[in-house]
Amino acid sequence: MADVAREAGVSPALVSLAFRDAYGVSATTRTRILETARRMGYQPNRVASRLASKSDDTLGVFLLDLHNEVFADMFDGMRDSARESGRELVLTVGSIGGELDRPALDSLVRARVGAVVAGGLLLPDAELAAYRGRLALVSVARIVPGFDAVASDNVLGATLAVRHLVGLGHGRILHLATPPTDGYGGRREGYLKAMADAGLEPWVLTCDYARQAAFDLVMPLLADGADHPGGGRPTAIFTHNDQTALGVLDAVHANRLRVPEDISVLGYDNTSATKPPGIDLTTVDLHAYDLGRRAAEIAVMRSEDPAGEPIVETFTPSLVVRASTAPPPQV
Amino acid sequence: MADVAREAGVSPALVSLAFRDAYGVSATTRTRILETARRMGYQPNRVASRLASKSDDTLGVFLLDLHNEVFADMFDGMRDSARESGRELVLTVGSIGGELDRPALDSLVRARVGAVVAGGLLLPDAELAAYRGRLALVSVARIVPGFDAVASDNVLGATLAVRHLVGLGHGRILHLATPPTDGYGGRREGYLKAMADAGLEPWVLTCDYARQAAFDLVMPLLADGADHPGGGRPTAIFTHNDQTALGVLDAVHANRLRVPEDISVLGYDNTSATKPPGIDLTTVDLHAYDLGRRAAEIAVMRSEDPAGEPIVETFTPSLVVRASTAPPPQV
DNA sequence: GTGAAAGCGCTAACAT
DNA sequence: ATGTTAGCGCTTTCAC
């Protein structure tokens, strides 16, 4: 910066002001400074600038898993929002098991970002509470007590899913649910409630976020002559996300069964992986892009007003009916 | 830090040393310091530390597109490698059109990272050259003159693909290629060479990286009675990546044609999206995880030795034969 | 509108 | 083994 200042014949302070097009630099001086900077290939050192200015305008982002496209959708929303407000984004990634949540969040604490937008947090509420005051978190798609959140009505989403299946005539509907501690319990809850409302016996299996996990879990259930609680294999399977729904499809095909003739499959998230003709999965649309976008907006507000009551907004999911659901066989 | 030092009864410098478990701190003092820090919830300020220490141990990462799982695979490799060498990663994301390459790289320049691992750069060689000396780039899956690279033998990969199709009896093989300026030309080249070797007429269409683009491009070609150069619609389509192959599948199905009975489709990258039973795409495995992992290793070496000759390593791709390729109809 | 000077929270030589 | 002293490259008062 000093070099640029000397070259342009001004003081370092002016160069700084020019770059942030702050109040108090004449237009001609500014253009001259920016021009010489460009010519010299100078890029301001953000490390130094962030240290000097207490205010932190960069936003941290946490995403659970890059293999799940729902997080790519969220990220698109966050980035569009960040670009509009001129914020830089620094991205960290967790892992399906949740064991990288802490390292990723800690790295954001050390980076002293103003606020972080987190999609797919797996850490229990109690452990997240330890970050209060040290990290301004905006949780996406999950409500975390004491923090801002942009949530989706998971109970409603699951209800829509179950009602759709019940409406088609299904009775034995299996639900693959997230681990109960994860904070995404709404889908399980909605399933249980909707099943009860329909007078049906619930059947829940816990399954993590990976496609393979769902495959392994469902595989034996579909085998011929397998012993099932309540008798018979499921006529429909409703999963807590699209990735696991794909795993279910894998298992269905591996057992030489057909979708939807032999069994219906219903996912959650409406990622683009569910759209191709060979898949064509009925799913619940989370509106991930909109959630991410709104969360980033809230993060900007929060970094400007670190105190203040937590903001919690809830979006409404919608059912996307495709070809993977149909009436059960022999009905 | 000062607070921790006072609380532990030592000087700030010692706290710094303790945190980096540097040489010259007694074990007891270190544990006492770390313990009080933990108790106080102190996390070192990386912004300040990075400014103070000229050496920059954090690695930048650039990924073209989070919607393409090949980049998730690369990232996994990079992260595993970074964890082993104790480096922090800061991730930036581009966009399919390439218009975010510059902003993303510039942001990495401003962040003054020691080196960056870049997967899916779209900027032409000439524009990338402007970063020489300002950014230590390690390019993944593409060779950029003057920079380190971990490449894959694209010519070979395309050759394997074409030979496979020719071996099945295909003659009218359409290739969806990347824009020629992109630096990923090897796949196009390999296709052209392999077609020539087989005495076949090449047929190349340029198509960007998005699934939808491939769909739009191929859709009219498959329509009944469409007019085709050389006559007849293609019996096989070989695409430059898996995303576009999925777009081709979409178009094939939308035209009520079957894969592989009516037309064979062959992708590139071997992302997990190609594996499900309903898709089951024959594809070329890029070994993205290994590329990413090795690239991160090289980035670490480079950040320790910024001068030095560019390192270029080339990996060998392999063909993964699945169900989307078969002999052409009426053969 | 512009310049000078004092830090931001650390690290890196030195001392001790 | 531990404390002291300068900076790192900016931003931010506050004079001019």
XYZ file of C-alpha atoms (C1' of nucleotides) in Angstrom:
694
model
C 0.000 0.000 0.000
C 2.870 2.306 0.834
C 4.285 1.723 -2.633
C 1.026 2.674 -4.227
C 0.813 5.780 -2.057
C 4.312 6.883 -3.031
C 3.679 6.135 -6.689
C 0.455 8.114 -6.649
C 2.019 10.867 -4.561
C -0.352 10.618 -1.612
C -0.310 9.266 1.905
C -1.065 5.633 2.735
C -4.168 6.676 4.571
C -5.648 8.123 1.424
C -5.072 4.935 -0.481
C -6.967 3.092 2.192
C -9.833 5.527 1.965
C -9.869 5.371 -1.805
C -10.153 1.610 -1.812
C -13.116 1.582 0.457
C -14.532 4.527 -1.468
C -15.012 6.215 1.825
C -16.169 9.741 2.390
C -13.476 12.372 2.014
C -11.508 11.614 -1.126
C -11.905 13.725 -4.214
C -13.039 11.877 -7.278
C -9.906 12.699 -9.236
C -7.554 11.551 -6.495
C -9.524 8.376 -6.045
C -9.371 7.431 -9.720
C -5.683 8.260 -9.855
C -5.015 6.055 -6.842
C -7.110 3.165 -8.100
C -5.501 3.445 -11.506
C -1.936 3.270 -10.203
C -2.933 0.416 -7.890
C -4.341 -1.498 -10.808
C -1.268 -0.816 -12.851
C 0.963 -2.108 -10.058
C -1.202 -5.178 -9.552
C -1.898 -4.239 -5.967
C -4.616 -6.007 -4.051
C -5.326 -4.756 -0.526
C -4.238 -7.118 2.207
C -7.454 -8.253 3.818
C -5.650 -9.858 6.695
C -4.241 -6.537 7.746
C -7.410 -4.649 7.051
C -9.495 -7.050 9.064
C -7.106 -6.782 11.960
C -7.089 -3.006 11.878
C -10.814 -2.538 11.549
C -12.552 -4.063 14.491
C -15.718 -4.369 12.454
C -15.821 -7.624 10.620
C -17.672 -7.619 7.393
C -16.829 -11.087 6.153
C -19.389 -13.804 6.630
C -18.488 -17.335 7.569
C -20.346 -20.230 6.019
C -20.623 -23.754 7.326
C -21.992 -26.519 5.149
C -22.439 -30.062 6.333
C -21.524 -31.935 3.196
C -20.580 -31.040 -0.356
C -21.863 -34.376 -1.638
C -25.400 -33.360 -0.859
C -26.628 -30.883 -3.381
C -29.080 -29.281 -1.020
C -26.094 -27.466 0.436
C -25.029 -26.263 -2.984
C -28.486 -24.769 -3.355
C -28.248 -23.078 0.029
C -24.821 -21.769 -0.813
C -26.086 -20.239 -4.033
C -28.621 -18.299 -2.018
C -26.025 -17.176 0.500
C -23.637 -16.084 -2.172
C -26.169 -14.104 -4.138
C -27.133 -12.315 -0.980
C -23.521 -11.711 0.029
C -22.679 -10.281 -3.360
C -25.506 -7.829 -3.089
C -24.311 -6.569 0.255
C -20.666 -6.655 -0.806
C -19.577 -9.145 1.835
C -16.865 -11.701 1.374
C -17.644 -15.287 2.247
C -15.358 -17.787 3.878
C -16.559 -21.326 3.585
C -15.948 -24.314 5.818
C -17.261 -27.827 5.423
C -18.286 -30.429 7.972
C -18.862 -34.112 7.548
C -21.788 -36.469 7.570
C -20.926 -37.944 10.931
C -20.839 -34.497 12.506
C -17.313 -34.954 13.834
C -16.065 -31.962 11.847
C -18.667 -29.512 13.159
C -16.459 -28.328 15.981
C -13.232 -27.977 14.036
C -15.078 -26.071 11.326
C -16.831 -23.716 13.744
C -13.654 -23.218 15.767
C -11.832 -22.272 12.635
C -14.515 -19.660 12.015
C -14.090 -18.361 15.561
C -10.355 -18.048 15.024
C -10.992 -16.294 11.730
C -13.073 -13.755 13.715
C -15.819 -13.530 11.151
C -18.675 -11.207 11.918
C -21.320 -13.882 11.679
C -21.713 -17.343 10.299
C -24.447 -18.927 8.272
C -24.610 -22.626 9.043
C -26.373 -25.184 6.912
C -26.691 -28.665 8.322
C -25.298 -28.267 11.817
C -25.232 -31.629 13.571
C -23.902 -30.600 16.982
C -26.467 -30.936 19.778
C -28.057 -27.736 21.076
C -26.136 -27.999 24.335
C -22.759 -28.008 22.634
C -23.740 -25.239 20.274
C -24.686 -23.150 23.291
C -20.976 -22.942 24.119
C -20.504 -20.744 21.073
C -22.871 -18.096 22.310
C -21.150 -14.760 22.548
C -18.184 -15.999 20.561
C -19.914 -16.707 17.270
C -22.989 -15.113 15.799
C -24.626 -18.160 14.245
C -27.517 -18.158 11.841
C -28.744 -21.705 11.540
C -30.350 -22.816 8.316
C -33.132 -25.404 8.328
C -32.795 -26.053 12.036
C -33.785 -24.085 15.071
C -31.064 -23.737 17.691
C -32.149 -22.100 20.966
C -30.494 -18.760 21.512
C -29.389 -18.305 17.919
C -30.903 -16.858 14.793
C -32.460 -19.377 12.449
C -34.139 -19.652 9.118
C -36.095 -22.822 9.448
C -38.454 -24.848 7.370
C -41.609 -26.332 8.784
C -40.419 -29.921 8.883
C -43.522 -31.168 10.631
C -45.618 -29.813 7.813
C -43.287 -31.228 5.162
C -43.479 -34.687 6.640
C -47.211 -34.369 7.021
C -47.593 -33.490 3.348
C -45.504 -36.512 2.453
C -47.424 -38.966 4.581
C -50.805 -37.604 3.532
C -49.813 -38.027 -0.090
C -48.902 -41.667 0.501
C -51.981 -42.345 2.564
C -54.093 -40.739 -0.127
C -52.645 -43.211 -2.607
C -53.767 -46.043 -0.371
C -50.535 -46.936 1.418
C -50.709 -48.449 4.869
C -47.275 -49.839 5.618
C -45.172 -46.710 5.353
C -41.613 -46.937 6.612
C -39.832 -43.760 7.645
C -36.058 -43.416 7.599
C -35.408 -40.757 10.215
C -32.332 -38.791 11.276
C -30.685 -39.595 14.577
C -33.007 -38.078 17.209
C -30.315 -35.884 18.747
C -29.651 -34.001 15.559
C -32.105 -31.171 15.884
C -33.888 -32.064 12.680
C -36.550 -34.024 14.525
C -39.493 -32.265 12.914
C -39.673 -34.673 10.034
C -39.941 -37.655 12.314
C -42.482 -35.880 14.450
C -44.606 -34.927 11.474
C -44.496 -38.489 10.216
C -45.591 -39.893 13.566
C -48.392 -37.420 13.906
C -49.668 -37.892 10.373
C -49.568 -41.661 10.734
C -51.498 -41.453 13.968
C -54.043 -39.151 12.358
C -54.523 -41.714 9.614
C -54.879 -44.486 12.173
C -51.799 -46.258 10.891
C -49.031 -48.063 12.693
C -45.766 -46.064 12.533
C -42.551 -47.770 11.508
C -39.399 -45.733 11.997
C -35.787 -46.645 11.407
C -32.936 -44.297 12.206
C -30.474 -43.668 9.444
C -27.713 -41.109 8.933
C -27.283 -38.790 5.967
C -25.404 -40.989 3.541
C -26.786 -42.800 0.589
C -24.883 -45.945 1.456
C -26.277 -46.002 4.983
C -29.813 -46.078 3.649
C -28.930 -48.805 1.205
C -27.442 -50.993 3.914
C -30.390 -50.439 6.193
C -33.150 -51.092 3.691
C -31.524 -53.877 1.731
C -32.497 -56.727 4.073
C -36.010 -55.367 4.577
C -36.816 -55.834 0.936
C -35.486 -59.342 0.613
C -38.044 -61.986 -0.222
C -39.479 -63.715 2.794
C -37.846 -61.339 5.222
C -39.508 -61.144 8.581
C -41.126 -57.788 9.183
C -42.711 -56.374 12.300
C -46.410 -56.340 11.614
C -45.976 -58.542 8.560
C -45.076 -57.806 4.962
C -42.543 -55.441 3.570
C -43.263 -51.722 3.365
C -45.353 -50.558 0.430
C -43.814 -47.091 0.716
C -40.666 -45.577 2.192
C -40.391 -41.938 3.194
C -36.864 -40.750 3.877
C -35.546 -37.716 5.723
C -33.561 -36.501 2.733
C -33.000 -37.141 -0.962
C -29.624 -38.764 -0.536
C -31.089 -41.541 1.553
C -34.003 -41.832 -0.855
C -31.482 -42.545 -3.591
C -29.957 -45.207 -1.358
C -33.403 -46.728 -0.987
C -33.822 -46.725 -4.754
C -30.496 -48.516 -5.046
C -31.726 -51.177 -2.647
C -35.083 -51.516 -4.349
C -33.448 -52.101 -7.696
C -30.870 -54.443 -6.224
C -33.773 -56.557 -5.007
C -35.249 -56.542 -8.518
C -38.288 -54.634 -7.390
C -39.838 -51.799 -9.329
C -40.626 -48.214 -8.363
C -43.445 -47.325 -8.043
C -45.202 -50.571 -9.020
C -43.868 -52.653 -6.123
C -42.928 -49.906 -3.736
C -43.232 -46.126 -3.530
C -40.324 -43.914 -2.472
C -40.576 -40.351 -1.240
C -37.587 -38.108 -0.460
C -36.986 -34.742 1.138
C -35.169 -31.608 -0.110
C -35.918 -31.567 -3.841
C -32.326 -31.567 -4.957
C -31.681 -31.743 -8.679
C -30.444 -35.324 -8.301
C -34.072 -36.360 -7.885
C -35.185 -34.977 -11.237
C -33.666 -37.151 -13.972
C -36.084 -39.392 -15.852
C -34.557 -42.578 -14.467
C -35.079 -41.350 -10.898
C -38.042 -39.001 -10.987
C -38.482 -38.955 -7.267
C -41.437 -37.516 -5.430
C -39.987 -35.257 -2.746
C -40.625 -32.365 -0.392
C -39.149 -29.076 -1.552
C -37.240 -27.379 1.230
C -36.605 -24.235 -0.868
C -32.959 -24.402 0.108
C -31.914 -21.466 -2.067
C -34.391 -19.146 -0.390
C -33.417 -20.352 3.059
C -29.740 -19.722 2.340
C -30.446 -16.327 0.923
C -32.525 -15.181 3.826
C -30.068 -16.600 6.343
C -27.248 -14.575 4.804
C -29.372 -11.443 5.009
C -29.994 -12.091 8.670
C -26.295 -12.737 9.220
C -25.507 -9.310 7.816
C -28.024 -7.724 10.162
C -26.611 -9.677 13.047
C -23.045 -8.672 12.362
C -24.216 -5.083 12.495
C -26.140 -5.624 15.691
C -24.495 -8.459 17.624
C -26.834 -8.113 20.564
C -30.560 -8.162 19.958
C -33.111 -10.905 20.214
C -32.622 -14.009 18.067
C -34.552 -13.869 14.832
C -36.351 -17.039 13.865
C -38.177 -17.312 10.580
C -39.942 -20.364 9.253
C -40.472 -21.193 5.605
C -43.179 -23.436 4.237
C -42.120 -26.540 2.314
C -44.111 -27.939 -0.566
C -44.678 -31.374 -2.025
C -43.326 -32.147 -5.485
C -45.120 -35.135 -6.917
C -43.198 -37.150 -9.495
C -43.175 -40.720 -10.653
C -41.768 -42.577 -7.662
C -45.063 -42.706 -5.799
C -48.195 -44.584 -6.873
C -50.885 -46.694 -5.264
C -49.565 -49.826 -3.543
C -49.717 -53.188 -5.351
C -52.962 -55.241 -5.110
C -55.220 -52.383 -4.251
C -4.181 -13.414 24.633
C -2.999 -10.887 27.143
C -5.810 -11.934 29.459
C -4.782 -15.545 29.260
C -1.163 -14.602 29.906
C -2.074 -12.608 32.994
C -4.390 -15.339 34.262
C -1.700 -17.970 33.790
C 0.967 -15.673 35.157
C 3.193 -15.648 32.111
C 4.047 -13.297 29.265
C 1.962 -13.066 26.097
C 4.818 -14.429 24.041
C 4.790 -17.645 25.992
C 1.107 -18.103 25.356
C 1.795 -17.727 21.687
C 4.552 -20.301 21.838
C 2.429 -22.688 23.837
C -0.365 -22.567 21.297
C 1.889 -23.412 18.445
C 3.623 -25.989 20.637
C 6.875 -24.440 19.603
C 10.252 -25.320 20.947
C 11.140 -23.725 24.245
C 8.167 -24.070 26.551
C 8.250 -26.487 29.448
C 5.575 -29.136 29.397
C 4.050 -27.998 32.675
C 3.835 -24.366 31.640
C 2.311 -25.336 28.344
C -0.411 -27.436 29.895
C -1.142 -24.734 32.441
C -1.453 -22.157 29.691
C -3.611 -24.306 27.453
C -5.781 -25.229 30.380
C -6.478 -21.634 31.421
C -7.091 -20.715 27.793
C -9.617 -23.479 27.462
C -11.269 -22.423 30.677
C -11.543 -18.859 29.436
C -12.852 -19.976 26.068
C -9.980 -18.333 24.275
C -9.307 -19.103 20.619
C -6.220 -17.507 19.074
C -6.946 -14.755 16.593
C -5.791 -16.146 13.285
C -6.161 -12.815 11.586
C -3.566 -11.277 13.835
C -1.332 -14.309 13.788
C -1.339 -14.464 10.031
C -0.470 -10.813 9.803
C 2.364 -11.130 12.255
C 3.894 -14.237 10.786
C 4.845 -13.593 7.224
C 4.756 -17.311 6.555
C 1.341 -18.303 5.418
C 0.324 -21.776 6.281
C -3.296 -21.659 5.227
C -4.224 -23.095 1.874
C -6.760 -21.538 -0.427
C -9.120 -23.732 -2.387
C -11.017 -22.840 -5.506
C -13.804 -25.067 -6.784
C -15.722 -24.395 -9.945
C -19.144 -25.556 -8.907
C -20.686 -27.157 -5.860
C -23.450 -28.715 -7.940
C -20.960 -31.009 -9.614
C -19.958 -33.752 -7.273
C -16.576 -34.237 -8.868
C -15.513 -31.148 -6.934
C -16.784 -32.608 -3.704
C -14.588 -35.611 -4.365
C -11.587 -33.397 -5.052
C -12.280 -31.412 -1.931
C -12.346 -34.560 0.181
C -8.865 -35.360 -1.058
C -7.634 -31.859 -0.374
C -9.076 -31.803 3.088
C -7.681 -35.147 4.113
C -4.285 -34.000 2.967
C -4.584 -30.635 4.711
C -5.591 -32.267 7.969
C -2.540 -34.450 7.879
C -0.233 -31.499 7.430
C -2.177 -29.357 9.897
C -3.099 -26.653 7.419
C -6.292 -24.670 7.468
C -8.307 -24.442 4.294
C -10.191 -21.456 2.996
C -12.634 -22.291 0.279
C -13.962 -20.180 -2.564
C -16.380 -21.173 -5.269
C -16.651 -20.127 -8.903
C -19.489 -20.561 -11.318
C -20.205 -22.596 -14.391
C -19.867 -19.680 -16.744
C -16.427 -18.870 -15.382
C -17.356 -15.303 -14.555
C -16.589 -15.842 -10.876
C -13.063 -17.177 -11.417
C -11.480 -13.783 -11.094
C -13.404 -12.578 -8.063
C -12.700 -15.862 -6.318
C -8.990 -15.844 -7.087
C -8.708 -12.165 -6.227
C -10.303 -12.829 -2.909
C -7.649 -15.474 -2.318
C -4.931 -12.988 -3.257
C -6.336 -10.499 -0.781
C -6.484 -13.211 1.839
C -2.750 -13.724 1.251
C -2.917 -17.497 1.396
C 0.320 -19.366 0.914
C -0.885 -21.363 -2.030
C -4.152 -22.272 -3.663
C -5.436 -25.536 -4.993
C -7.797 -24.893 -7.863
C -10.250 -27.403 -9.221
C -12.026 -26.483 -12.420
C -10.435 -23.190 -13.393
C -12.090 -21.767 -16.491
C -9.963 -18.670 -17.042
C -7.791 -18.838 -20.164
C -4.071 -19.464 -19.684
C -3.257 -15.893 -20.651
C -5.411 -14.383 -17.925
C -4.177 -16.855 -15.372
C -0.625 -15.804 -16.225
C -1.381 -12.449 -14.599
C -1.491 -14.214 -11.238
C 2.067 -15.443 -11.501
C 4.110 -14.218 -8.594
C 1.028 -13.111 -6.718
C -0.629 -16.456 -6.214
C 0.935 -19.899 -6.013
C -1.621 -21.915 -7.951
C -1.836 -25.668 -8.114
C -4.269 -26.531 -10.867
C -6.236 -29.731 -10.624
C -7.198 -31.667 -13.761
C -5.851 -28.991 -16.063
C -2.365 -27.958 -17.022
C -1.706 -24.247 -16.836
C 1.659 -23.112 -18.201
C 3.914 -21.752 -15.495
C 1.958 -23.229 -12.622
C 1.952 -26.485 -10.744
C -0.632 -28.971 -11.858
C -2.008 -32.370 -11.058
C -3.532 -33.409 -14.308
C -5.320 -36.379 -15.686
C -4.542 -37.774 -19.088
C -7.662 -36.523 -20.820
C -6.538 -37.664 -24.230
C -6.241 -41.181 -22.912
C -9.571 -40.992 -21.113
C -11.371 -39.892 -24.256
C -9.555 -42.546 -26.246
C -10.701 -45.248 -23.846
C -14.245 -43.986 -24.168
C -14.283 -43.878 -27.960
C -12.573 -47.246 -28.291
C -15.182 -48.767 -26.034
C -17.986 -47.406 -28.200
C -16.272 -48.369 -31.428
C -15.698 -51.829 -30.020
C -19.433 -52.123 -29.462
C -19.988 -51.324 -33.129
C -20.905 -47.642 -32.961
C -20.140 -45.430 -35.924
C -22.082 -42.217 -35.404
C -20.594 -41.044 -32.145
C -21.412 -37.498 -31.096
C -19.079 -35.718 -28.676
C -20.222 -32.908 -26.432
C -17.032 -30.933 -25.825
C -16.105 -28.072 -23.524
C -15.564 -24.639 -25.010
C -12.148 -24.848 -26.741
C -10.646 -21.979 -24.757
C -11.150 -23.681 -21.447
C -7.931 -25.576 -21.116
C -9.667 -28.915 -20.852
C -9.215 -29.622 -24.532
C -7.623 -33.026 -24.078
C -10.937 -34.802 -24.098
C -11.911 -33.291 -27.423
C -8.488 -34.044 -28.825
C -8.573 -37.645 -27.696
C -11.996 -38.056 -29.213
C -10.893 -36.637 -32.561
C -7.783 -38.777 -32.644
C -9.567 -41.963 -31.666
C -12.294 -41.353 -34.242
C -9.680 -40.764 -36.919
C -7.865 -43.918 -35.882
C -11.094 -45.837 -36.279
C -11.724 -44.246 -39.661
C -14.890 -42.569 -38.424
C -16.329 -39.163 -39.122
C -16.080 -36.938 -36.004
C -19.097 -34.990 -34.831
C -18.434 -32.440 -32.124
C -20.768 -30.002 -30.470
C -19.595 -27.482 -27.902
C -21.491 -27.421 -24.642
C -20.825 -25.850 -21.265
C -20.784 -27.617 -17.916
C -24.428 -27.554 -16.976
C -26.876 -30.350 -17.235
C -29.512 -28.087 -18.711
C -27.180 -26.896 -21.462
C -26.649 -30.450 -22.637
C -30.354 -31.112 -22.558
C -31.129 -28.068 -24.682
C -28.413 -28.906 -27.152
C -29.246 -32.564 -27.636
C -33.000 -32.355 -27.485
C -33.571 -31.350 -31.129
C -30.975 -33.835 -32.392
C -32.967 -36.735 -31.103
C -36.298 -35.656 -32.481
C -37.826 -37.917 -35.078
C -37.027 -36.907 -38.622
C -34.489 -34.304 -37.552
C -31.939 -33.477 -40.175
C -28.447 -34.586 -39.222
C -25.107 -33.944 -40.855
C -24.095 -37.233 -42.401
C -27.582 -38.630 -41.909
C -29.299 -40.314 -39.006
C -29.170 -39.442 -35.348
C -26.183 -40.427 -33.232
C -26.088 -44.005 -31.973
C -23.856 -42.941 -29.108
C -23.079 -39.712 -27.262
C -19.851 -39.150 -25.339
C -19.873 -36.106 -23.082
C -17.052 -34.173 -21.459
C -18.448 -34.676 -17.978
C -21.104 -36.544 -16.038
C -23.357 -33.561 -15.520
C -23.828 -33.133 -19.245
C -24.272 -36.883 -19.642
C -27.194 -36.619 -17.241
C -28.585 -33.827 -19.371
C -28.296 -36.103 -22.388
C -30.161 -38.817 -20.512
C -32.878 -36.319 -19.734
C -33.193 -35.519 -23.436
C -33.128 -39.155 -24.481
C -35.960 -39.977 -22.130
C -37.898 -36.890 -23.077
C -37.809 -38.153 -26.668
C -39.131 -41.519 -25.503
C -35.952 -43.290 -26.505
C -34.259 -45.945 -24.412
C -30.700 -46.217 -23.100
C -28.825 -48.259 -24.210
C -31.189 -49.943 -26.682
C -31.728 -46.908 -28.899
C -28.695 -44.883 -27.963
C -25.597 -45.291 -25.813
C -24.410 -42.574 -23.451
C -20.952 -42.256 -21.953
C -19.906 -39.668 -19.370
C -16.709 -38.454 -17.780
C -15.651 -38.113 -14.099
C -17.339 -41.077 -12.419
C -19.244 -39.040 -9.884
C -21.585 -40.891 -7.595
C -24.580 -39.458 -9.454
C -23.811 -41.887 -12.281
C -24.105 -44.974 -10.119
C -27.757 -45.429 -9.180
C -29.601 -48.288 -10.879
C -31.873 -45.970 -12.834
C -28.874 -44.173 -14.322
C -26.030 -46.688 -14.348
C -23.849 -44.630 -16.621
C -20.694 -45.833 -18.290
C -18.076 -43.185 -17.558
C -14.387 -42.415 -17.340
C -13.027 -42.299 -13.807
C -10.953 -39.192 -13.235
C -9.892 -40.293 -9.733
C -10.836 -36.871 -8.440
C -10.136 -37.678 -4.794
C -6.565 -38.679 -5.567
C -6.015 -35.631 -7.743
C -7.247 -33.321 -4.999
C -5.160 -35.028 -2.390
C -1.975 -34.858 -4.384
C -2.621 -31.265 -5.398
C -2.910 -30.235 -1.758
C 0.381 -31.963 -1.005
C 2.039 -30.061 -3.785
C 0.489 -26.827 -2.551
C 2.095 -27.370 0.823
C 5.469 -27.926 -0.806
C 4.978 -24.872 -2.932
C 4.093 -22.636 -0.018
C 7.340 -23.717 1.581
C 9.320 -23.109 -1.572
C 7.577 -20.394 -3.599
C 10.258 -20.334 -6.259
C 11.245 -23.570 -7.923
C 10.206 -25.177 -11.143
C 6.501 -25.923 -11.659
C 5.606 -29.485 -10.768
C 3.324 -31.235 -13.210
C 2.043 -34.705 -12.509
C -0.352 -36.666 -14.653
C -2.708 -39.339 -13.440
C -4.154 -42.115 -15.543
C -7.937 -42.287 -15.907
C -9.818 -45.543 -16.259
C -13.001 -46.614 -17.956
C -15.938 -47.736 -15.817
C -18.320 -49.784 -17.894
C -21.907 -49.804 -16.735
C -25.282 -50.250 -18.393
C -25.638 -47.110 -20.495
C -23.521 -48.432 -23.357
C -24.379 -51.355 -25.629
C -24.161 -52.209 -29.297
C -26.123 -49.846 -31.535
C -29.597 -50.876 -32.770
C -29.830 -53.031 -35.940
C -26.295 -54.381 -35.783
C -9.273 17.038 0.986
C -5.162 15.313 2.866
C -1.281 13.826 6.149
C 0.624 12.081 10.738
C 0.446 9.041 14.409
C -1.395 5.470 17.198
C -2.918 1.137 17.483
C -5.461 -3.829 16.018
C -3.530 -8.913 18.410
C -0.400 -11.379 17.388
C 4.894 -13.335 16.101
C 9.893 -13.118 16.068
C 14.123 -11.671 17.357
C 16.507 -10.753 20.917
C 17.620 -10.421 25.971
C 17.768 -12.374 30.370
C 12.790 -21.462 30.012
C 10.793 -17.013 30.042
C 10.218 -11.770 29.342
C 10.936 -7.565 26.207
C 10.748 -5.133 22.155
C 9.644 -4.267 17.519
C 7.034 -4.599 13.909
C 3.232 -7.146 10.244
C -0.090 -3.717 6.759
C -3.682 -1.848 7.343
C -7.683 1.623 9.691
C -8.775 5.424 12.391
C -8.749 9.369 14.997
C -7.282 13.982 14.745
C -4.712 17.856 12.962
C -3.819 20.723 9.143
